[in-house]
Amino acid sequence: MKIVIIGSGDVGFDLSTMLSREKHDVIVIDQDKNALVKASENNDILTLHGSGTSASDLLKAGVDKADLVISATNIDEINMVASMLSKRLGAKKVIARIRSEEFIAPGAPIVPSDVGIDSVINPELSVASEILQLVKRSAASDIVDLANRQMQVIGIRLDHDSPIIGIDIESYALQNKNIDFRVVAILRGGITLIPKGSDKFRANDHIFVIALNDSIKQIIRSTGISEQSIHNIMVAGGTSVGRKVVKMLLDFRQDWNVKLIEKDYDTSYKIASDYRRLLVLNGDPTDPSLLASEGIMDTDVFIAVTDDEESNIISCLMAKHLKVKKVIAMVSKSDYIPLSQTIGLDSSVNKKLAAANEIHRVVRGRNLLNTVALNGIDAEILEFKVDSRSKLVNKPVSKLMLPNGCVIGGIITNGLARIAVGNSVISDGDSVLLFCRSSIIDEVSSKFG
Amino acid sequence: MSTFQRSRSAGRPKIDFRLIAGILGAFTFFMGFALLIPIPVSIYFAEETVYSFAISSAFAFVLGGLIYFIFKPKDEIRPREAFFIVSVTWIVLSVFGSAPFLVSGVVDDFADAFFETISGLTTTGATIFGGVSHDNRINPNIEDLPKSIVFWRSILHWIGGMGFIVLSIAILPFLGLGTTNLLHSESSILESDKLTPRVQETAKLLWGVYLILTLAHFVLLWLHPKMDWFEAINHAMSTMATGGFSTKDSSILWFDSAYIDWVIILFMFLAGISFAMHFRLLRGETKLFLNNRETRFYSFIVVLASFLISTILIFQTDYTIPEVIRHGTFQALSIITTTGYVTNDYGAWPSLALIILIALFFTGGCAGSTSGGIKMFRHMILIRAVGREIRQSVHPKAVIPLRVGNVIVEPPMVRRILSFFMLYVLLFLGGAVILTWLGSDPVSALSASIASLGNIGPALGEFGPTNNYAGLSAVGKWALSLLMIIGRLELFTVLVLFSVPYWKE
């Protein structure tokens, strides 16, 4: 695929890295020469010094022959103009990063398709939604919505005293016969396992389970973890993610008491003006005396989403040390992700991954409908469409010869989702949700494609 | 702005006195028209005062016109000049406005005439008529004055209520650039309440609403047999301006009618609300009117004060319950809106009722109304500022914007209001010190000072509801006149002229 990326900022840079590694032809346009140098040093891409809003620069980059143009600058208006121009010049597909929710709200006078945008990405919004999910299900470390929110994959960490330790997956399933679910992965000591029925749970395992939304609560209960009741939430960082998280938290529950810590006074004032019920504190989120005086001991959830990832980790560790029930950190540097899991952060969210997931939803094979990567685990969730030519049709799941490291989690028939069990049969036209080790994605794709 | 204009204004001095003189000339000329208004009344009642008004008017026309044509103001009025123009205009207008009193001979002392005029224009309603002055001159009773002079007092109220300069902006097309600066130096209307993009249109709308309400009030008063058309028109103008001049020495008490009291209560209440809100109400935007925070706060204070005073009067006086509610509400509203009408000698009320009334001396109506005083929006913001400060003590690091309703009040505005309040208290005390030094007792001095600064009128003690200001010495009258102008123009417009930075920087 020939892909033009406009803007080599944080999102643009990560996308160019990811897409070039996926063997696409990537051309990056930016006005900042240094950003281009950094991008081309690290990746096998072509760079062009120019403006995304200049038609001649776009033509130089070859948007007229591009399969995909991604406008990923920090400024919505530039992305919109660049998208409009690219579409006019003949780009096949245009994706724009739009941060303002006014453009995507219902009833907006201009919708993205009016300006030639086929798909909008908003990584900040995705991350914020993920954080809200994590707060709602305080026992879960990861939550991914699937099949139009009918199903979820949730990650749970097993404590030493969890009643299911030492039990194999098959017996665990028998114990909970009334619930449809499937254990799709176990992260054990940094290694991802796609488990078989005979595998046993061990202490400190990080297990991933797929289930219908209604059964999630029962599953969490069966692992021996109690859902905490949430009252006090503290958010560190008035970044765009922080602002979106705060808004979602305040809108979700009236009785949640939300505090936000922001270093910059003017930003603090602006946010405090926007949200009446929010208490905004102007200070350093890694300052223990500030955290203490603002009642970190009574805080149920601590969320660190500043732009400084190191400080996110530090402040979350500090909060954990001060007995906060759940801490969530925004960590996007790939080097830190395995670390954040071993040092005891409950959950981490990743802005880069959010952007990548959104792009992958658009850049995909013929029958691949969706892919979702999870933070810190070496496997992805894939959603395939199955047609009559496939060898998989009309066979029970247990008889399918799938490669090792791949498990079918759910089947969607006519928009209705169900959990795949041994004797489930896949019909023509169904979609299948697969949990699959990253290294065998190509092999699996060929089987379904 | 074109290059031509920029180069010309660059050559202007910091304070362009030629421009100021020209504009003052225009206003003086315009005052000539105002002085013509009572002439039909003098003719109707066949009074000799027709000549006094004609002479005063001609004087204003000639002098004002001459000055205007010498200086021909064309440049933009800048904020610095606006302060000066507005403050001095009010003094100049008072000088010309006092001419009919002096020329007709009903008053023979300039300090008295000036005091009466400024008290009219600032809608204070403190009068020197009906008493003996400190140097034993006998000022006639209001009921013995020529009708046209009584009418002139009401006209002064009515013009001063919405503002002479606002009226000029509405009517005179030649005032030109920078009139917004004039409007905001004279009117308490908030920037956010500017009804139209053009200041002249806004001024016209405000005066239009003012006129409609005054007419409605006139008709309702006239319906009562005790009021003839002349009394109805005078009281209508006086009420809508929240002035307080009456055609009777004993004020509204003379009529002793529940109907008249309640009609006046209604219109005093309306006059205390922003006229921008009335305009919206007339245009059918009822929701906006009802949801306005300041209007609601004002209504709450009115109801609360009336209820408290009435309750106290029920237990401690011999009045019947309907009488108590009527007098309690009337007097509370009269003070809150800074009108200063009297239906009952509140000076003789039980102390508990009186102390509530005294507290009301510090209230005032809404911004953009014709009332004076500190005004409700300042109180709301001051209360919130206190609440904010308390919350800040609990969370020292918190960033807490000050909100009134859903509106954020920016820190500069809060600072301005805090300084306004401080200054208000200082001026109030300063006035009281001067009056005490001149021989008044502290209660009279304190109450007269706040009654002048807040443009209320009647005070307590020797300046109480059954007395008047005739006996005050000339120095006292000048001091109170100054307080009235300072209060009417909301302190800063006048006081900035006494500051060093205004002249030096």
GROMACS .gro file of C-alpha atoms in nm, chain B residues 140-280:
model
  141
  589PRO     CA    1  -4.106   7.691   5.066
  590ASN     CA    2  -4.298   7.366   5.107
  591ILE     CA    3  -4.319   7.145   4.799
  592GLU     CA    4  -4.694   7.179   4.792
  593ASP     CA    5  -4.654   7.560   4.770
  594LEU     CA    6  -4.406   7.548   4.480
  595PRO     CA    7  -4.510   7.646   4.127
  596LYS     CA    8  -4.631   7.332   3.946
  597SER     CA    9  -4.373   7.379   3.671
  598ILE     CA   10  -4.091   7.378   3.926
  599VAL     CA   11  -4.228   7.056   4.077
  600PHE     CA   12  -4.246   6.919   3.725
  601TRP     CA   13  -3.886   7.026   3.658
  602ARG     CA   14  -3.771   6.829   3.962
  603SER     CA   15  -3.938   6.518   3.820
  604ILE     CA   16  -3.789   6.582   3.475
  605LEU     CA   17  -3.443   6.599   3.636
  606HIS     CA   18  -3.511   6.258   3.792
  607TRP     CA   19  -3.634   6.110   3.472
  608ILE     CA   20  -3.343   6.234   3.262
  609GLY     CA   21  -3.086   6.138   3.523
  610GLY     CA   22  -3.237   5.794   3.582
  611MET     CA   23  -3.149   5.640   3.248
  612GLY     CA   24  -2.875   5.897   3.202
  613PHE     CA   25  -2.856   6.226   3.018
  614ILE     CA   26  -2.555   6.109   2.820
  615VAL     CA   27  -2.725   5.781   2.726
  616LEU     CA   28  -3.017   5.991   2.603
  617SER     CA   29  -2.782   6.216   2.405
  618ILE     CA   30  -2.616   5.916   2.246
  619ALA     CA   31  -2.959   5.783   2.151
  620ILE     CA   32  -3.073   6.106   1.991
  621LEU     CA   33  -2.769   6.300   1.874
  622PRO     CA   34  -2.608   6.156   1.561
  623PHE     CA   35  -2.310   6.391   1.564
  624LEU     CA   36  -2.143   6.264   1.881
  625GLY     CA   37  -1.943   6.033   1.659
  626LEU     CA   38  -1.661   5.803   1.761
  627GLY     CA   39  -1.593   5.667   2.106
  628THR     CA   40  -1.943   5.707   2.246
  629THR     CA   41  -1.922   5.354   2.387
  630ASN     CA   42  -1.668   5.492   2.632
  631LEU     CA   43  -1.919   5.756   2.738
  632LEU     CA   44  -2.198   5.503   2.777
  633HIS     CA   45  -1.996   5.281   3.006
  634SER     CA   46  -1.877   5.572   3.216
  635GLU     CA   47  -2.234   5.680   3.284
  636SER     CA   48  -2.453   5.371   3.270
  637SER     CA   49  -2.412   5.071   3.496
  638ILE     CA   50  -2.525   4.844   3.213
  639LEU     CA   51  -2.292   4.548   3.178
  640GLU     CA   52  -2.087   4.495   2.863
  641SER     CA   53  -2.258   4.159   2.816
  642ASP     CA   54  -2.596   4.328   2.817
  643LYS     CA   55  -2.526   4.553   2.523
  644LEU     CA   56  -2.834   4.474   2.320
  645THR     CA   57  -2.714   4.558   1.972
  646PRO     CA   58  -2.373   4.591   1.812
  647ARG     CA   59  -2.420   4.966   1.775
  648VAL     CA   60  -2.416   5.174   2.090
  649GLN     CA   61  -2.665   5.428   1.955
  650GLU     CA   62  -2.919   5.152   1.891
  651THR     CA   63  -2.869   5.014   2.242
  652ALA     CA   64  -2.920   5.359   2.392
  653LYS     CA   65  -3.238   5.405   2.187
  654LEU     CA   66  -3.377   5.068   2.297
  655LEU     CA   67  -3.303   5.139   2.663
  656TRP     CA   68  -3.476   5.476   2.648
  657GLY     CA   69  -3.765   5.320   2.455
  658VAL     CA   70  -3.825   5.062   2.727
  659TYR     CA   71  -3.788   5.333   2.992
  660LEU     CA   72  -4.051   5.545   2.818
  661ILE     CA   73  -4.296   5.255   2.782
  662LEU     CA   74  -4.268   5.159   3.149
  663THR     CA   75  -4.308   5.522   3.259
  664LEU     CA   76  -4.625   5.559   3.049
  665ALA     CA   77  -4.768   5.234   3.187
  666HIS     CA   78  -4.697   5.355   3.540
  667PHE     CA   79  -4.855   5.692   3.467
  668VAL     CA   80  -5.178   5.531   3.342
  669LEU     CA   81  -5.207   5.299   3.642
  670LEU     CA   82  -5.156   5.587   3.888
  671TRP     CA   83  -5.397   5.814   3.705
  672LEU     CA   84  -5.673   5.552   3.743
  673HIS     CA   85  -5.686   5.628   4.113
  674PRO     CA   86  -5.919   5.918   4.205
  675LYS     CA   87  -5.674   6.071   4.452
  676MET     CA   88  -5.414   6.123   4.180
  677ASP     CA   89  -5.472   6.389   3.916
  678TRP     CA   90  -5.283   6.366   3.587
  679PHE     CA   91  -5.014   6.602   3.709
  680GLU     CA   92  -4.940   6.403   4.022
  681ALA     CA   93  -4.953   6.077   3.829
  682ILE     CA   94  -4.702   6.195   3.570
  683ASN     CA   95  -4.463   6.329   3.833
  684HIS     CA   96  -4.473   6.013   4.038
  685ALA     CA   97  -4.441   5.793   3.730
  686MET     CA   98  -4.120   5.969   3.628
  687SER     CA   99  -3.989   5.972   3.982
  688THR     CA  100  -4.058   5.601   4.041
  689MET     CA  101  -3.912   5.476   3.713
  690ALA     CA  102  -3.596   5.678   3.777
  691THR     CA  103  -3.588   5.538   4.134
  692GLY     CA  104  -3.567   5.902   4.235
  693GLY     CA  105  -3.791   5.983   4.528
  694PHE     CA  106  -3.913   6.340   4.465
  695SER     CA  107  -4.286   6.363   4.530
  696THR     CA  108  -4.544   6.634   4.475
  697LYS     CA  109  -4.619   6.618   4.846
  698ASP     CA  110  -4.403   6.710   5.142
  699SER     CA  111  -4.505   6.392   5.318
  700SER     CA  112  -4.429   6.182   5.006
  701ILE     CA  113  -4.658   5.886   4.922
  702LEU     CA  114  -4.781   5.882   5.282
  703TRP     CA  115  -5.009   6.175   5.188
  704PHE     CA  116  -5.222   5.960   4.955
  705ASP     CA  117  -5.259   5.677   5.207
  706SER     CA  118  -5.400   5.442   4.945
  707ALA     CA  119  -5.328   5.072   4.922
  708TYR     CA  120  -5.384   5.080   4.545
  709ILE     CA  121  -5.129   5.357   4.487
  710ASP     CA  122  -4.880   5.192   4.722
  711TRP     CA  123  -4.902   4.858   4.542
  712VAL     CA  124  -4.877   5.014   4.195
  713ILE     CA  125  -4.568   5.202   4.307
  714ILE     CA  126  -4.429   4.884   4.469
  715LEU     CA  127  -4.465   4.705   4.135
  716PHE     CA  128  -4.293   4.978   3.937
  717MET     CA  129  -4.019   5.033   4.193
  718PHE     CA  130  -3.951   4.661   4.166
  719LEU     CA  131  -3.936   4.684   3.785
  720ALA     CA  132  -3.717   4.993   3.794
  721GLY     CA  133  -3.466   4.798   4.004
  722ILE     CA  134  -3.421   4.538   3.728
  723SER     CA  135  -3.184   4.585   3.435
  724PHE     CA  136  -3.358   4.758   3.145
  725ALA     CA  137  -3.179   4.523   2.909
  726MET     CA  138  -3.378   4.247   3.084
  727HIS     CA  139  -3.702   4.440   3.037
  728PHE     CA  140  -3.623   4.475   2.669
  729ARG     CA  141  -3.576   4.099   2.644
   0.00000   0.00000   0.00000
